[in-house]
């Protein structure tokens, strides 16, 4: 039964929708946590420590954080796999170009695939930079996330990579939220306008919220 659902186009779109919403919920929480950097190093570092002690004493140190990471990895893999397979299926279904051009779609729609690739590469860089410290530009300090963030956004390439990725994220969310709502049956004539507005607001708020951190470092507001 599970295999049958996964093999169907509807099943893959549903997997994309659900995994996308899981990642969206994480992004909202992650952005709010990032904004704590504007309240100083003590507040930001304390928040990072709290994430590692979340669930204690029922859960051991960092267990909750690792559970979140595993869920996110599964969501990313499921989302990317379904997207790739749907893309291949779409190409096989229409190997020849249309004689007449299709109606012009939105910029976000036409760049969803490239946006997904950009975000995938960004996730790898982001982990290597601020989680493992492998690609960190300064002397990575475990347990001192505030200083690590300052180090990253004190480099021009750290700012460029992050800002470009967040702009791609905004476009991805704008179209992805709308698509997920349609796939899960939330769309209707009366709700479509509200759903589009929610998609626009979510994309704008998340994009500006995330970008505000490197901008804060560049302008000296965060130092």
mmCIF file of C-alpha atoms in Angstrom:
data_model
loop_
_atom_site.group_PDB
_atom_site.id
_atom_site.type_symbol
_atom_site.label_atom_id
_atom_site.label_comp_id
_atom_site.label_asym_id
_atom_site.label_seq_id
_atom_site.Cartn_x
_atom_site.Cartn_y
_atom_site.Cartn_z
ATOM 1 C CA UNK A 1 0.000 0.000 0.000
ATOM 2 C CA UNK A 2 2.771 2.440 0.986
ATOM 3 C CA UNK A 3 4.689 1.580 -2.184
ATOM 4 C CA UNK A 4 1.589 2.167 -4.315
ATOM 5 C CA UNK A 5 1.038 5.596 -2.769
ATOM 6 C CA UNK A 6 4.698 6.570 -3.224
ATOM 7 C CA UNK A 7 4.719 5.468 -6.871
ATOM 8 C CA UNK A 8 1.728 7.667 -7.714
ATOM 9 C CA UNK A 9 2.071 11.310 -8.729
ATOM 10 C CA UNK A 10 -0.434 12.326 -6.062
ATOM 11 C CA UNK A 11 1.530 10.397 -3.441
ATOM 12 C CA UNK A 12 4.798 12.118 -4.342
ATOM 13 C CA UNK A 13 3.143 15.534 -4.307
ATOM 14 C CA UNK A 14 1.661 14.747 -0.888
ATOM 15 C CA UNK A 15 5.091 13.744 0.426
ATOM 16 C CA UNK A 16 6.488 17.016 -0.924
ATOM 17 C CA UNK A 17 3.695 19.005 0.698
ATOM 18 C CA UNK A 18 3.964 17.381 4.139
ATOM 19 C CA UNK A 19 7.785 17.428 4.219
ATOM 20 C CA UNK A 20 7.741 21.037 3.023
ATOM 21 C CA UNK A 21 5.397 22.080 5.834
ATOM 22 C CA UNK A 22 7.602 20.316 8.394
ATOM 23 C CA UNK A 23 10.595 22.287 7.141
ATOM 24 C CA UNK A 24 8.548 25.496 7.090
ATOM 25 C CA UNK A 25 7.594 25.096 10.755
ATOM 26 C CA UNK A 26 11.246 24.553 11.614
ATOM 27 C CA UNK A 27 12.254 27.655 9.648
ATOM 28 C CA UNK A 28 9.803 29.844 11.550
ATOM 29 C CA UNK A 29 11.197 28.665 14.899
ATOM 30 C CA UNK A 30 14.783 28.871 13.620
ATOM 31 C CA UNK A 31 14.308 32.444 12.435
ATOM 32 C CA UNK A 32 12.856 33.516 15.787
ATOM 33 C CA UNK A 33 15.820 31.922 17.525
ATOM 34 C CA UNK A 34 18.259 33.677 15.188
ATOM 35 C CA UNK A 35 16.748 37.058 16.046
ATOM 36 C CA UNK A 36 17.914 36.595 19.643
ATOM 37 C CA UNK A 37 21.351 37.619 18.397
ATOM 38 C CA UNK A 38 20.133 41.245 18.525
ATOM 39 C CA UNK A 39 19.796 40.920 22.319
ATOM 40 C CA UNK A 40 23.499 40.209 22.837
ATOM 41 C CA UNK A 41 25.888 37.319 23.145
ATOM 42 C CA UNK A 42 24.589 36.186 26.534
ATOM 43 C CA UNK A 43 21.019 35.818 25.290
ATOM 44 C CA UNK A 44 22.034 34.116 22.030
ATOM 45 C CA UNK A 45 24.508 31.690 23.608
ATOM 46 C CA UNK A 46 22.019 30.834 26.347
ATOM 47 C CA UNK A 47 19.407 30.010 23.700
ATOM 48 C CA UNK A 48 21.884 27.733 21.902
ATOM 49 C CA UNK A 49 22.658 25.970 25.200
ATOM 50 C CA UNK A 50 18.935 25.606 25.952
ATOM 51 C CA UNK A 51 18.452 23.785 22.649
ATOM 52 C CA UNK A 52 20.953 21.174 23.795
ATOM 53 C CA UNK A 53 19.294 20.692 27.191
ATOM 54 C CA UNK A 54 15.757 20.649 25.791
ATOM 55 C CA UNK A 55 13.742 17.795 27.297
ATOM 56 C CA UNK A 56 16.050 17.162 30.262
ATOM 57 C CA UNK A 57 15.969 15.224 32.511
ATOM 58 C CA UNK A 58 13.654 12.937 30.514
ATOM 59 C CA UNK A 59 15.954 13.208 27.491
ATOM 60 C CA UNK A 60 19.739 13.170 27.679
ATOM 61 C CA UNK A 61 21.889 16.138 26.644
ATOM 62 C CA UNK A 62 21.364 17.001 22.935
ATOM 63 C CA UNK A 63 18.902 14.138 22.373
ATOM 64 C CA UNK A 64 16.046 16.516 21.493
ATOM 65 C CA UNK A 65 18.335 18.416 19.140
ATOM 66 C CA UNK A 66 19.350 15.198 17.404
ATOM 67 C CA UNK A 67 15.718 14.116 17.097
ATOM 68 C CA UNK A 68 14.969 17.435 15.387
ATOM 69 C CA UNK A 69 17.970 16.968 13.100
ATOM 70 C CA UNK A 70 16.933 13.441 12.108
ATOM 71 C CA UNK A 71 13.369 14.562 11.351
ATOM 72 C CA UNK A 72 14.702 17.444 9.241
ATOM 73 C CA UNK A 73 17.104 15.198 7.318
ATOM 74 C CA UNK A 74 14.278 12.771 6.556
ATOM 75 C CA UNK A 75 12.053 15.663 5.456
ATOM 76 C CA UNK A 76 14.772 17.131 3.204
ATOM 77 C CA UNK A 77 15.580 13.755 1.624
ATOM 78 C CA UNK A 78 11.907 12.915 1.066
ATOM 79 C CA UNK A 79 11.221 16.381 -0.366
ATOM 80 C CA UNK A 80 14.208 16.339 -2.710
ATOM 81 C CA UNK A 81 13.611 12.745 -3.853
ATOM 82 C CA UNK A 82 9.944 13.361 -4.609
ATOM 83 C CA UNK A 83 10.778 16.602 -6.431
ATOM 84 C CA UNK A 84 13.436 14.910 -8.559
ATOM 85 C CA UNK A 85 11.225 11.948 -9.461
ATOM 86 C CA UNK A 86 8.289 14.200 -10.332
ATOM 87 C CA UNK A 87 10.579 16.292 -12.521
ATOM 88 C CA UNK A 88 11.849 13.199 -14.365
ATOM 89 C CA UNK A 89 8.290 11.938 -14.769
ATOM 90 C CA UNK A 90 7.208 15.292 -16.168
ATOM 91 C CA UNK A 91 10.080 15.278 -18.690
ATOM 92 C CA UNK A 92 9.273 11.726 -19.838
ATOM 93 C CA UNK A 93 5.611 12.620 -20.250
ATOM 94 C CA UNK A 94 6.426 15.418 -22.721
ATOM 95 C CA UNK A 95 9.761 14.727 -24.453
ATOM 96 C CA UNK A 96 9.035 17.206 -27.248
ATOM 97 C CA UNK A 97 8.742 20.921 -26.701
ATOM 98 C CA UNK A 98 5.320 22.413 -27.051
ATOM 99 C CA UNK A 99 4.617 24.053 -30.401
ATOM 100 C CA UNK A 100 3.047 26.990 -28.614
ATOM 101 C CA UNK A 101 4.696 28.500 -25.608
ATOM 102 C CA UNK A 102 3.024 27.913 -22.269
ATOM 103 C CA UNK A 103 1.537 30.949 -20.499
ATOM 104 C CA UNK A 104 4.175 32.899 -18.630
ATOM 105 C CA UNK A 105 4.485 31.576 -15.086
ATOM 106 C CA UNK A 106 5.719 33.442 -12.025
ATOM 107 C CA UNK A 107 9.421 33.873 -11.415
ATOM 108 C CA UNK A 108 9.157 31.693 -8.292
ATOM 109 C CA UNK A 109 7.486 28.876 -10.249
ATOM 110 C CA UNK A 110 10.083 28.908 -13.008
ATOM 111 C CA UNK A 111 12.978 28.852 -10.524
ATOM 112 C CA UNK A 112 11.676 26.262 -8.035
ATOM 113 C CA UNK A 113 14.077 23.582 -9.237
ATOM 114 C CA UNK A 114 17.132 25.819 -9.295
ATOM 115 C CA UNK A 115 16.062 27.285 -5.969
ATOM 116 C CA UNK A 116 15.916 23.792 -4.498
ATOM 117 C CA UNK A 117 19.450 23.045 -5.712
ATOM 118 C CA UNK A 118 20.740 26.347 -4.296
ATOM 119 C CA UNK A 119 19.123 25.603 -0.932
ATOM 120 C CA UNK A 120 20.494 22.065 -0.897
ATOM 121 C CA UNK A 121 24.038 23.333 -1.436
ATOM 122 C CA UNK A 122 23.478 26.073 1.143
ATOM 123 C CA UNK A 123 22.387 23.562 3.798
ATOM 124 C CA UNK A 124 25.637 21.636 3.316
ATOM 125 C CA UNK A 125 27.706 24.850 3.578
ATOM 126 C CA UNK A 126 25.714 26.096 6.575
ATOM 127 C CA UNK A 127 26.289 22.857 8.502
ATOM 128 C CA UNK A 128 29.999 22.800 7.673
ATOM 129 C CA UNK A 129 30.280 26.440 8.696
ATOM 130 C CA UNK A 130 28.277 26.815 11.908
ATOM 131 C CA UNK A 131 27.645 23.256 13.122
ATOM 132 C CA UNK A 132 30.827 21.286 12.525
ATOM 133 C CA UNK A 133 33.117 24.294 11.980
ATOM 134 C CA UNK A 134 34.829 22.530 9.069
ATOM 135 C CA UNK A 135 34.339 25.447 6.662
ATOM 136 C CA UNK A 136 34.242 28.190 9.286
ATOM 137 C CA UNK A 137 36.247 31.291 8.261
ATOM 138 C CA UNK A 138 37.598 32.027 11.747
ATOM 139 C CA UNK A 139 38.661 29.917 14.691
ATOM 140 C CA UNK A 140 35.476 27.936 15.312
ATOM 141 C CA UNK A 141 34.517 27.967 18.990
ATOM 142 C CA UNK A 142 32.219 25.159 20.107
ATOM 143 C CA UNK A 143 29.662 26.500 22.576
ATOM 144 C CA UNK A 144 30.111 30.104 21.403
ATOM 145 C CA UNK A 145 27.609 30.463 18.536
ATOM 146 C CA UNK A 146 27.412 34.241 18.848
ATOM 147 C CA UNK A 147 31.080 34.705 17.978
ATOM 148 C CA UNK A 148 30.885 32.055 15.260
ATOM 149 C CA UNK A 149 28.045 33.943 13.578
ATOM 150 C CA UNK A 150 30.034 37.194 13.806
ATOM 151 C CA UNK A 151 33.016 35.468 12.169
ATOM 152 C CA UNK A 152 30.934 34.128 9.286
ATOM 153 C CA UNK A 153 29.198 37.383 8.471
ATOM 154 C CA UNK A 154 32.397 39.391 8.790
ATOM 155 C CA UNK A 155 33.421 37.885 5.442
ATOM 156 C CA UNK A 156 31.997 39.137 2.143
ATOM 157 C CA UNK A 157 31.458 35.631 0.784
ATOM 158 C CA UNK A 158 29.632 34.523 3.948
ATOM 159 C CA UNK A 159 27.209 37.423 3.487
ATOM 160 C CA UNK A 160 26.729 36.776 -0.242
ATOM 161 C CA UNK A 161 26.132 33.028 0.152
ATOM 162 C CA UNK A 162 23.649 33.533 2.974
ATOM 163 C CA UNK A 163 21.697 36.393 1.420
ATOM 164 C CA UNK A 164 21.417 34.713 -1.999
ATOM 165 C CA UNK A 165 20.250 31.503 -0.326
ATOM 166 C CA UNK A 166 17.643 33.372 1.740
ATOM 167 C CA UNK A 167 16.283 35.122 -1.361
ATOM 168 C CA UNK A 168 15.976 31.699 -3.016
ATOM 169 C CA UNK A 169 14.278 30.438 0.145
ATOM 170 C CA UNK A 170 11.712 33.235 0.004
ATOM 171 C CA UNK A 171 10.768 32.391 -3.575
ATOM 172 C CA UNK A 172 10.669 28.687 -2.735
ATOM 173 C CA UNK A 173 8.358 29.244 0.237
ATOM 174 C CA UNK A 174 6.078 31.598 -1.696
ATOM 175 C CA UNK A 175 5.349 29.027 -4.373
ATOM 176 C CA UNK A 176 5.820 25.929 -2.187
ATOM 177 C CA UNK A 177 3.290 26.928 0.477
ATOM 178 C CA UNK A 178 0.690 27.609 -2.198
ATOM 179 C CA UNK A 179 1.387 24.291 -3.922
ATOM 180 C CA UNK A 180 1.256 22.383 -0.631
ATOM 181 C CA UNK A 181 -2.101 23.940 0.231
ATOM 182 C CA UNK A 182 -3.520 22.879 -3.134
ATOM 183 C CA UNK A 183 -2.101 19.350 -2.855
ATOM 184 C CA UNK A 184 -3.561 18.859 0.642
ATOM 185 C CA UNK A 185 -6.960 20.120 -0.453
ATOM 186 C CA UNK A 186 -6.925 23.407 1.458
ATOM 187 C CA UNK A 187 -7.525 25.519 -1.642
ATOM 188 C CA UNK A 188 -10.923 26.752 -2.732
ATOM 189 C CA UNK A 189 -12.442 29.775 -4.445
ATOM 190 C CA UNK A 190 -13.076 31.471 -1.114
ATOM 191 C CA UNK A 191 -9.714 30.589 0.455
ATOM 192 C CA UNK A 192 -7.314 30.992 -2.477
ATOM 193 C CA UNK A 193 -6.773 34.719 -1.983
ATOM 194 C CA UNK A 194 -6.110 34.236 1.742
ATOM 195 C CA UNK A 195 -3.698 31.373 1.057
ATOM 196 C CA UNK A 196 -1.780 33.463 -1.484
ATOM 197 C CA UNK A 197 -1.551 36.305 1.030
ATOM 198 C CA UNK A 198 -0.285 33.941 3.729
ATOM 199 C CA UNK A 199 2.309 32.554 1.291
ATOM 200 C CA UNK A 200 3.497 36.072 0.425
ATOM 201 C CA UNK A 201 3.673 37.171 4.072
ATOM 202 C CA UNK A 202 5.493 34.017 5.191
ATOM 203 C CA UNK A 203 8.031 34.344 2.387
ATOM 204 C CA UNK A 204 8.632 38.042 3.100
ATOM 205 C CA UNK A 205 8.871 37.708 6.892
ATOM 206 C CA UNK A 206 11.211 34.709 6.777
ATOM 207 C CA UNK A 207 13.428 36.257 4.109
ATOM 208 C CA UNK A 208 13.765 39.569 5.946
ATOM 209 C CA UNK A 209 14.127 37.852 9.320
ATOM 210 C CA UNK A 210 16.992 35.656 8.204
ATOM 211 C CA UNK A 211 18.732 38.368 6.169
ATOM 212 C CA UNK A 212 18.565 40.800 9.092
ATOM 213 C CA UNK A 213 21.304 38.813 10.877
ATOM 214 C CA UNK A 214 24.111 39.279 8.317
ATOM 215 C CA UNK A 215 22.921 42.844 7.718
ATOM 216 C CA UNK A 216 23.130 43.454 11.459
ATOM 217 C CA UNK A 217 26.720 42.237 11.516
ATOM 218 C CA UNK A 218 27.686 44.197 8.388
ATOM 219 C CA UNK A 219 26.274 47.438 9.794
ATOM 220 C CA UNK A 220 27.814 46.950 13.231
ATOM 221 C CA UNK A 221 24.450 46.605 14.964
ATOM 222 C CA UNK A 222 25.594 43.144 16.016
ATOM 223 C CA UNK A 223 29.235 42.995 17.073
#
